[in-house]
XYZ file of C-alpha atoms in Angstrom:
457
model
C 172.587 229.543 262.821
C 173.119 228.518 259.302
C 176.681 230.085 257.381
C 175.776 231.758 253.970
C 178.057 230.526 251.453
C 179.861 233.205 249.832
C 179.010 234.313 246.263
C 181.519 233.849 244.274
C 183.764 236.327 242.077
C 183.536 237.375 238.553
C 186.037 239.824 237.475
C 185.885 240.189 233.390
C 188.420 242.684 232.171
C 188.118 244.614 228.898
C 192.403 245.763 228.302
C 193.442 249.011 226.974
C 196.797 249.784 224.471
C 199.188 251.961 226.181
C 200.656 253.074 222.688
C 197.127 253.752 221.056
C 195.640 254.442 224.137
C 194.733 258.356 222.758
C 194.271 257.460 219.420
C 189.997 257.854 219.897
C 188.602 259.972 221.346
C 185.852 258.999 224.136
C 183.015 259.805 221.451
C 184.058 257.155 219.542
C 184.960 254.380 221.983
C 182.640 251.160 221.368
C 181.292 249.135 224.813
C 182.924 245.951 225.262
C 180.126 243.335 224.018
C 181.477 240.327 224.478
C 181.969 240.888 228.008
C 178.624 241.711 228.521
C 177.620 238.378 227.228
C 179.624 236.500 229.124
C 178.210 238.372 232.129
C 174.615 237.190 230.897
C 175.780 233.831 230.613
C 177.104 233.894 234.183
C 174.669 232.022 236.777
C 173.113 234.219 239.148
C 174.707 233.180 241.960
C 177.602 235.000 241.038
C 178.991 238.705 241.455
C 180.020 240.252 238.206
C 182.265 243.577 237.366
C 183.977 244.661 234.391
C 186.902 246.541 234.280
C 187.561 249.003 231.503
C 190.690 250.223 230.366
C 188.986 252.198 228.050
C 188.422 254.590 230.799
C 190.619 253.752 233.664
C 193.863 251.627 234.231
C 193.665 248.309 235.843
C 193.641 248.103 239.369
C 193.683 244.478 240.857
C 190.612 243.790 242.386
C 190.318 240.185 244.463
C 188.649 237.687 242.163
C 187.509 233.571 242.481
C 188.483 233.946 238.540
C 188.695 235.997 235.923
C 188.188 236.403 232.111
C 189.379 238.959 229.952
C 189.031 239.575 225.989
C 191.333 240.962 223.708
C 192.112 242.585 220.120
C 195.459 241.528 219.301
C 196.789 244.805 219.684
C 195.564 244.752 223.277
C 196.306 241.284 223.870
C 199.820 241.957 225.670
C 198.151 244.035 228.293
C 195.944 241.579 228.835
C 199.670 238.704 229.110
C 200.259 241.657 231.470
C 196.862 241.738 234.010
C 196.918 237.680 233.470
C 199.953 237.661 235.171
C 198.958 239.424 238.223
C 196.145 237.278 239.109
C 197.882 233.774 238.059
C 200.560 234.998 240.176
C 198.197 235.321 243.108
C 196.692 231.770 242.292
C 193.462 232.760 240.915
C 192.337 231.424 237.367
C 192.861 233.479 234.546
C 190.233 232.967 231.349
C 191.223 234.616 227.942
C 189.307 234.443 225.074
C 188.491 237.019 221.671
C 189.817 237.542 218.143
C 193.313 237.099 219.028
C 193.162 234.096 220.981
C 191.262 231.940 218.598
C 193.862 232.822 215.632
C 197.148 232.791 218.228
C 195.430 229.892 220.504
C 199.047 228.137 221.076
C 200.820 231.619 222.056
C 197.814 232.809 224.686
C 197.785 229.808 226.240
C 201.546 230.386 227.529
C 200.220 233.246 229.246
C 197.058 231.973 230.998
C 195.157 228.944 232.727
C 192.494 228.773 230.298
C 191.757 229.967 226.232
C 188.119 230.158 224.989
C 188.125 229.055 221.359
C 185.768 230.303 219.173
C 182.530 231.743 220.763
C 181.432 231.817 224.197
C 177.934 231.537 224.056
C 178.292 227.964 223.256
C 181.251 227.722 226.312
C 181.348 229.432 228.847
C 178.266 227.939 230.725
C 180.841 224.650 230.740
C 183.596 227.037 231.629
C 181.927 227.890 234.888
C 180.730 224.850 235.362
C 184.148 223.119 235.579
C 185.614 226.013 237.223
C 182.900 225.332 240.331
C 184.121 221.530 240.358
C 187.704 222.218 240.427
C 188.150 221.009 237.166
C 189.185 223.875 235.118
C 190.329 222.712 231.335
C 193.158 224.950 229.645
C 191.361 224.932 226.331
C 187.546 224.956 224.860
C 186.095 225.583 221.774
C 182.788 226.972 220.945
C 181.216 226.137 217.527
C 179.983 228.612 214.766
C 176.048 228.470 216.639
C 173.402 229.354 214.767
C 172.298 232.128 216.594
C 169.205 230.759 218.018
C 168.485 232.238 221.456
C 171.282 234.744 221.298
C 172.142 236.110 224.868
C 171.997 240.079 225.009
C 174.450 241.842 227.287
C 174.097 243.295 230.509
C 174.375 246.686 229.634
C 174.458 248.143 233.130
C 177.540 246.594 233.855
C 178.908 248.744 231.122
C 180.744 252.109 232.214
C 178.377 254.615 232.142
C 180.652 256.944 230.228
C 180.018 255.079 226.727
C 178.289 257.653 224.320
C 176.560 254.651 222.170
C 174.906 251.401 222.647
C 175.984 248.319 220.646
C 174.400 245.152 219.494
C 174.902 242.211 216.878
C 172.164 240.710 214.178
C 175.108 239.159 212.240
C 177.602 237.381 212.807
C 180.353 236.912 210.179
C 181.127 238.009 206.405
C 180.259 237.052 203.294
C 183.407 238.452 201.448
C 186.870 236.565 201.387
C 189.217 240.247 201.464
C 193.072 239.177 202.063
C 193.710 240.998 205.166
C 190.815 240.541 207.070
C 190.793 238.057 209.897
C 186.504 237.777 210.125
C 186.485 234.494 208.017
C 189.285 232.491 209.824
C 187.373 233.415 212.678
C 183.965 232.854 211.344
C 184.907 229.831 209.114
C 183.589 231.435 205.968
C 179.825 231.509 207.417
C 177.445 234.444 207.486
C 174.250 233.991 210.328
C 171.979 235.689 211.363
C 170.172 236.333 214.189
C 166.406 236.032 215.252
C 164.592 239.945 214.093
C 162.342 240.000 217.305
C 165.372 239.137 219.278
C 167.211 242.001 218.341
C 163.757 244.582 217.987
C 163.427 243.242 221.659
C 167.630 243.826 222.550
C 167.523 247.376 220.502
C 164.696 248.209 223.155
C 166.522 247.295 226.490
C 169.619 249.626 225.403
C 169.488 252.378 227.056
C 171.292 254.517 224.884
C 169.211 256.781 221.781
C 172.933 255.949 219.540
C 173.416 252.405 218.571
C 176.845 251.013 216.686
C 175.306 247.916 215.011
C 178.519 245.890 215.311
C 177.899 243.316 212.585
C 181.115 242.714 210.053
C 178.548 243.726 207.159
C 174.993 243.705 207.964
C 173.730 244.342 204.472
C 175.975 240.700 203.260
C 174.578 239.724 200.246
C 171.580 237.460 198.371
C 168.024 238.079 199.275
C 167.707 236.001 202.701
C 170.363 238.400 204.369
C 168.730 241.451 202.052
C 165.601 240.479 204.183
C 166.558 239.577 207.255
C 168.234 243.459 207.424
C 165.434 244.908 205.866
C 162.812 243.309 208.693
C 164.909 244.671 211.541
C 164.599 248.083 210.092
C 160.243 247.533 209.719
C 160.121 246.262 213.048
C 162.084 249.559 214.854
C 159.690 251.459 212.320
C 156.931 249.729 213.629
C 158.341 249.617 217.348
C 159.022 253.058 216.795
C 161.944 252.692 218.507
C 163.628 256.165 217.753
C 167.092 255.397 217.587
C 169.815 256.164 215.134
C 172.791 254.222 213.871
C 175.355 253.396 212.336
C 176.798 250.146 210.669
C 179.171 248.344 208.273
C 177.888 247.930 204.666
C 179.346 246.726 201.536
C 179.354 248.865 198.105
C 176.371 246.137 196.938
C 174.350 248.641 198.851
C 174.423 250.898 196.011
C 172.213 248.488 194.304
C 169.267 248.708 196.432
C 167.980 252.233 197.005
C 164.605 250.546 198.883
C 167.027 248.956 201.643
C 168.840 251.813 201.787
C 165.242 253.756 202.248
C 164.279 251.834 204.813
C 167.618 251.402 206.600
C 167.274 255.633 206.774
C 163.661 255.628 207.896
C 164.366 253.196 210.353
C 167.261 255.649 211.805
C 170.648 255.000 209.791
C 172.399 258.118 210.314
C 176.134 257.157 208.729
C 177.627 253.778 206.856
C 181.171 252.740 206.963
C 182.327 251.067 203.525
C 185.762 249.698 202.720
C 186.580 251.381 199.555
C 190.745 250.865 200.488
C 191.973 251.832 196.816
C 190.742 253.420 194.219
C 193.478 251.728 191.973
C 192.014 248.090 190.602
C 195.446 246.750 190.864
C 195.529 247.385 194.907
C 192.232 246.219 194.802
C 192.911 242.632 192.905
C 196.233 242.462 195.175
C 194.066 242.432 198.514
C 190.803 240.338 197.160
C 187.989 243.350 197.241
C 186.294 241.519 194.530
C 183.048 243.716 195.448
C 184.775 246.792 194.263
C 186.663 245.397 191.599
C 183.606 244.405 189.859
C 181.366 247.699 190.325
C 184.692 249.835 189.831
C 186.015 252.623 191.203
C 183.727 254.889 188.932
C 180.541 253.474 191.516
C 181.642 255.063 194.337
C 180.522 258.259 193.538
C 177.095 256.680 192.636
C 176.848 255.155 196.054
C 177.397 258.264 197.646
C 174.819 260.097 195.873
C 172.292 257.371 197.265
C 172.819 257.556 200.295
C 172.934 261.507 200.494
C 169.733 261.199 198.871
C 168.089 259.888 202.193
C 170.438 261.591 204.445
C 172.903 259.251 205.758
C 176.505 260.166 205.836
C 179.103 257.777 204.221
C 182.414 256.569 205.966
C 184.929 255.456 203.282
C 187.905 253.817 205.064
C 190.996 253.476 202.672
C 194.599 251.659 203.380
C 197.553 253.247 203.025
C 200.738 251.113 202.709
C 199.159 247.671 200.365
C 201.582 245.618 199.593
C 202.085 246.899 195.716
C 201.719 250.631 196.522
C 204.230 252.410 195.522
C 205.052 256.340 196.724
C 202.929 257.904 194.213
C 200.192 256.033 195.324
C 200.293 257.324 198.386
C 199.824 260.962 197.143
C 196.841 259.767 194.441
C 194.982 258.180 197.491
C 195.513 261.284 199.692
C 194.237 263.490 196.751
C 191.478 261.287 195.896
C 190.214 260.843 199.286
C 190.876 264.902 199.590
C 188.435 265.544 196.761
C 186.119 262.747 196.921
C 182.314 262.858 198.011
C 182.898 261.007 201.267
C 181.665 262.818 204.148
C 184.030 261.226 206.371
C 187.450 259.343 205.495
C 189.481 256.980 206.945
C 192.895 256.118 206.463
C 194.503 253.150 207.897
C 198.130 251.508 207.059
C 197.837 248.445 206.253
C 198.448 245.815 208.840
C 198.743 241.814 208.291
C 196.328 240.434 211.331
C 197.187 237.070 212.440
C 194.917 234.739 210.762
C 194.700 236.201 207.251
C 196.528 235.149 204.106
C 198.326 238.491 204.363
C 200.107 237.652 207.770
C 201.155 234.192 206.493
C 202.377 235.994 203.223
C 204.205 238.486 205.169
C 205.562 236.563 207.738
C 207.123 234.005 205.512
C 208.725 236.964 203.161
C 210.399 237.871 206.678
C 209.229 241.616 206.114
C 207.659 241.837 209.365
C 209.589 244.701 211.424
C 207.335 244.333 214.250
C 208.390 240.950 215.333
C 209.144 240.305 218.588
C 205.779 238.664 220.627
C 203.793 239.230 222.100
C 205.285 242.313 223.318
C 204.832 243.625 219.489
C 201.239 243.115 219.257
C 200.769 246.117 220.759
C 201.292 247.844 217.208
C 198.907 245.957 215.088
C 196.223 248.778 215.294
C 196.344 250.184 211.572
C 197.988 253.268 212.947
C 201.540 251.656 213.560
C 204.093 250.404 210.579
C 204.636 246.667 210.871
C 205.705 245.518 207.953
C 207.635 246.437 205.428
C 205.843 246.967 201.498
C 207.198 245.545 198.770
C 207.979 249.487 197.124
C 207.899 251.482 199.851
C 210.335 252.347 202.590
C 208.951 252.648 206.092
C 210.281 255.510 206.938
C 209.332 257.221 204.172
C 205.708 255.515 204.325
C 206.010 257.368 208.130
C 206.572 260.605 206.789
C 203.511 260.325 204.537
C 201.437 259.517 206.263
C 202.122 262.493 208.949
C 201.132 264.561 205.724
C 198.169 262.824 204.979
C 196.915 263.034 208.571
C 197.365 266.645 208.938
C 196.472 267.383 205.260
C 193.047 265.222 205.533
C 191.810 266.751 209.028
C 192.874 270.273 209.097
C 190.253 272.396 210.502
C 189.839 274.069 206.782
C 189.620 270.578 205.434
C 186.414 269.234 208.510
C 184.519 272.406 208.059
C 184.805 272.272 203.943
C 183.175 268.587 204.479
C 181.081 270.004 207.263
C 179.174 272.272 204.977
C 179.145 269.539 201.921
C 177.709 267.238 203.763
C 174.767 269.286 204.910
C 174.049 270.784 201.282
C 174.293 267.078 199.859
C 172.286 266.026 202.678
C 169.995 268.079 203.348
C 170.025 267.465 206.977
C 172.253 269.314 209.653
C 171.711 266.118 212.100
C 173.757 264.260 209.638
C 176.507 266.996 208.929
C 177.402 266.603 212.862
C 177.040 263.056 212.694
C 179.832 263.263 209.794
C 181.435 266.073 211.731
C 181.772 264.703 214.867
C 183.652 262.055 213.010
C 186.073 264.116 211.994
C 187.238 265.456 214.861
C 187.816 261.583 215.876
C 190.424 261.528 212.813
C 191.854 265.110 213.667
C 192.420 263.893 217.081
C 194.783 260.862 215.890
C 196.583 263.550 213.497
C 197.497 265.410 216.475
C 198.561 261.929 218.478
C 200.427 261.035 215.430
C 202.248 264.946 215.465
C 203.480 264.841 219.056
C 204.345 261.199 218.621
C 206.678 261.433 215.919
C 208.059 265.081 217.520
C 209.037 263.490 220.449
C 210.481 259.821 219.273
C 208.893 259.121 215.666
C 205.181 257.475 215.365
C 207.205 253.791 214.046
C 209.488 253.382 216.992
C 209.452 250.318 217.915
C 210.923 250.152 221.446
């Protein structure tokens, strides 16, 4: 009788962050997509499983070889599962944000780094891996898109709340402390409409998080490459909603943001970050430099007009803040017509002009890799501002947390957002939110009650 040959072994491994591990809650927690794609990419003759830390701790489960993506403040855990399968023998694959920027450090840690994209290596990956002639480094190139693989979204735990999906890929803006054009190289593509009309249609969730870095970008071929997505789910009558990164440009075009709304956009997340134009010329938001501060209000207004919510994520900590900043921002963001805010400290990614800037200063605090990745989240201190001490910057921020998401404070925007609105469905969608940023006030509370947020042991 003939012998079956034994599938092989897929495990692909999506690690969690100990220290932010409660930070969101499971509402909020976005599917690992790149994972998914790999799986897709992955011959048939294989098994494939994902393991999420999002909603369980590893376990080691036997593997021909493995691949696992990280954030860089995830990417010691991953050092950490790597080193239980190498130490077993079996091949260990890493590949994601953090080891494109850091290739030289991840490769210390396992057999093989993925550089760039996968789509355009990891068919070679497996393919070398089945002749025993695994490579410890390959780069994918900046595709264009063409034939983009969707993921296999049943491999995908079925506890996540939302679907997710790409039409983009990249950014058309240069800001100083953002890591999406090293990784991108500066270019801005997009993908085939009936590809992703046919991908939004497979998912089988109602919720999608459109993933893209900015998905309105700017100039009129990205203006209508957006703006036939949104016809075609019309037209498809696909009856989703969603969410997505924009930039303030979308101010400027009430007919995308019509359309964008008709088509199911529920809530936008803009980077406002300061409402100061000297923060704003320190960290290269150009956008908002040259509309101003005073268009932010006008934005708002536009969007409430065809009721969708607005996200506006601000920094705390820039490098030329100075205390009373801190207290302006808080106040501002207090009284300002965002339906949702969020504030993050700022945090110099590897990869950006800001982490070079920093680095060389020598006003990193977090320092010691890779075990100190694990605080590069935007919640965590890791550097030290020019004007601002971080332990007073700590303390501050415990105040803006708590003053920002009290309960007074969510149900006060709760009810603004559905008069501005018009639409209860969108005051939840802001509201739900919320309770996301309430949740890391109370994290940030107990944290700092028991050993202070900033330790860094």
């Amino acid at each position: 009788m003939e012998k079956t040959e034994r599938r092989k072994r897929l495990v692909l491994i999506n690690p969690g962050n100990p220290i932010s591990k409660n930070l969101l809650r499971r509402e909020s927690l976005q599917p690992p997509l790149g994972l998914g794609i790999v799986a897709t990419l992955t011959p048939a003759n294989w098994d494939v499983r994902i393991i999420d830390e999002n909603f369980r701790r590893f376990r080691f489960k036997e593997a021909d070889l493995v691949g696992i993506t990280a954030l860089t403040s995830t990417v010691y855990r991953a050092y950490e599962i790597a080193a239980e399968y190498r130490s077993r023998g079996i091949p260990t694959v890493l590949g994601g944000i953090h080891a494109t920027l850091m290739t030289e450090e991840a490769s210390l840690y396992v057999d093989t780094v993925v550089v760039g994209e996968a789509e355009a290596t990891w068919k070679q990956v497996i393919s070398d891996f089945e002749e025993g002639n695994l490579k410890a480094r390959y780069y994918g190139y900046a595709s264009d898109l063409n034939g983009f693989t969707s993921a296999r979204f049943g491999l995908f735990h079925p506890g996540y709340i939302f679907g997710a999906i790409q039409t983009t890929r990249g950014c058309p803006m240069n800001c100083d402390f953002c890591s999406v054009p090293a990784i991108n190289h500066h270019s801005y593509r997009l993908r085939d409409v009936n590809e992703v009309l046919d991908e939004l249609e497979a998912i089988p969730h109602r919720i999608i998080y459109i993933v893209d870095d900015n998905i309105i970008g700017t100039g009129k071929t990205a203006r209508e490459h957006s703006l036939a997505i949104f016809r075609g789910m019309i037209d498809r009558k696909l009856n989703k909603e969603w969410f997505a990164y924009v930039s303030l440009n979308v101010g400027k075009d009430e007919e995308w943001i019509k359309l964008a709304a008709e088509s199911g956009c529920r809530m936008v997340l803009i980077g406002i970050e300061s409402e100061k134009p000297a923060q704003l010329k320190q960290s290269k938001k150009s956008m908002n430099l040259s509309m101003g501060p005073e268009s932010y209000r006008k934005v708002v207004r536009l969007l409430h007009k065809y009721k969708i919510c607005v996200l506006g994520s601000f920094i705390f900590g820039m490098e030329n803040d100075r205390p009373e900043d801190l207290t302006d921002r808080m106040e501002y963001m207090r009284k300002s017509p965002f339906d949702v805010t969020q504030p993050n400290i700022m945090t110099p990614f590897p990869g950006t002009p800001l982490f070079d800037r920093i680095k060389q200063a020598g006003r990193l605090i977090c320092n010691d890799f890779p075990k100190d990745w694990r605080h590069f989240h935007g919640i965590h201190i890791v550097y030290r501002p020019e004007f601002i001490e971080p332990a007073l910057l700590e303390k501050e921020m415990i105040n803006i947390f708590a003053r920002l998401f009290s309960s007074r404070q969510l149900i006060i925007r709760f009810f603004r957002t559905w008069w501005n609105t018009k639409s209860l469905r969108t005051a939840l969608w802001a509201y739900n939110t919320n309770l996301t940023y309430k949740n890391i006030s109370r994290v940030i509370a107990v944290a700092n009650n028991k050993e202070g947020l900033y330790n860094n042991d």
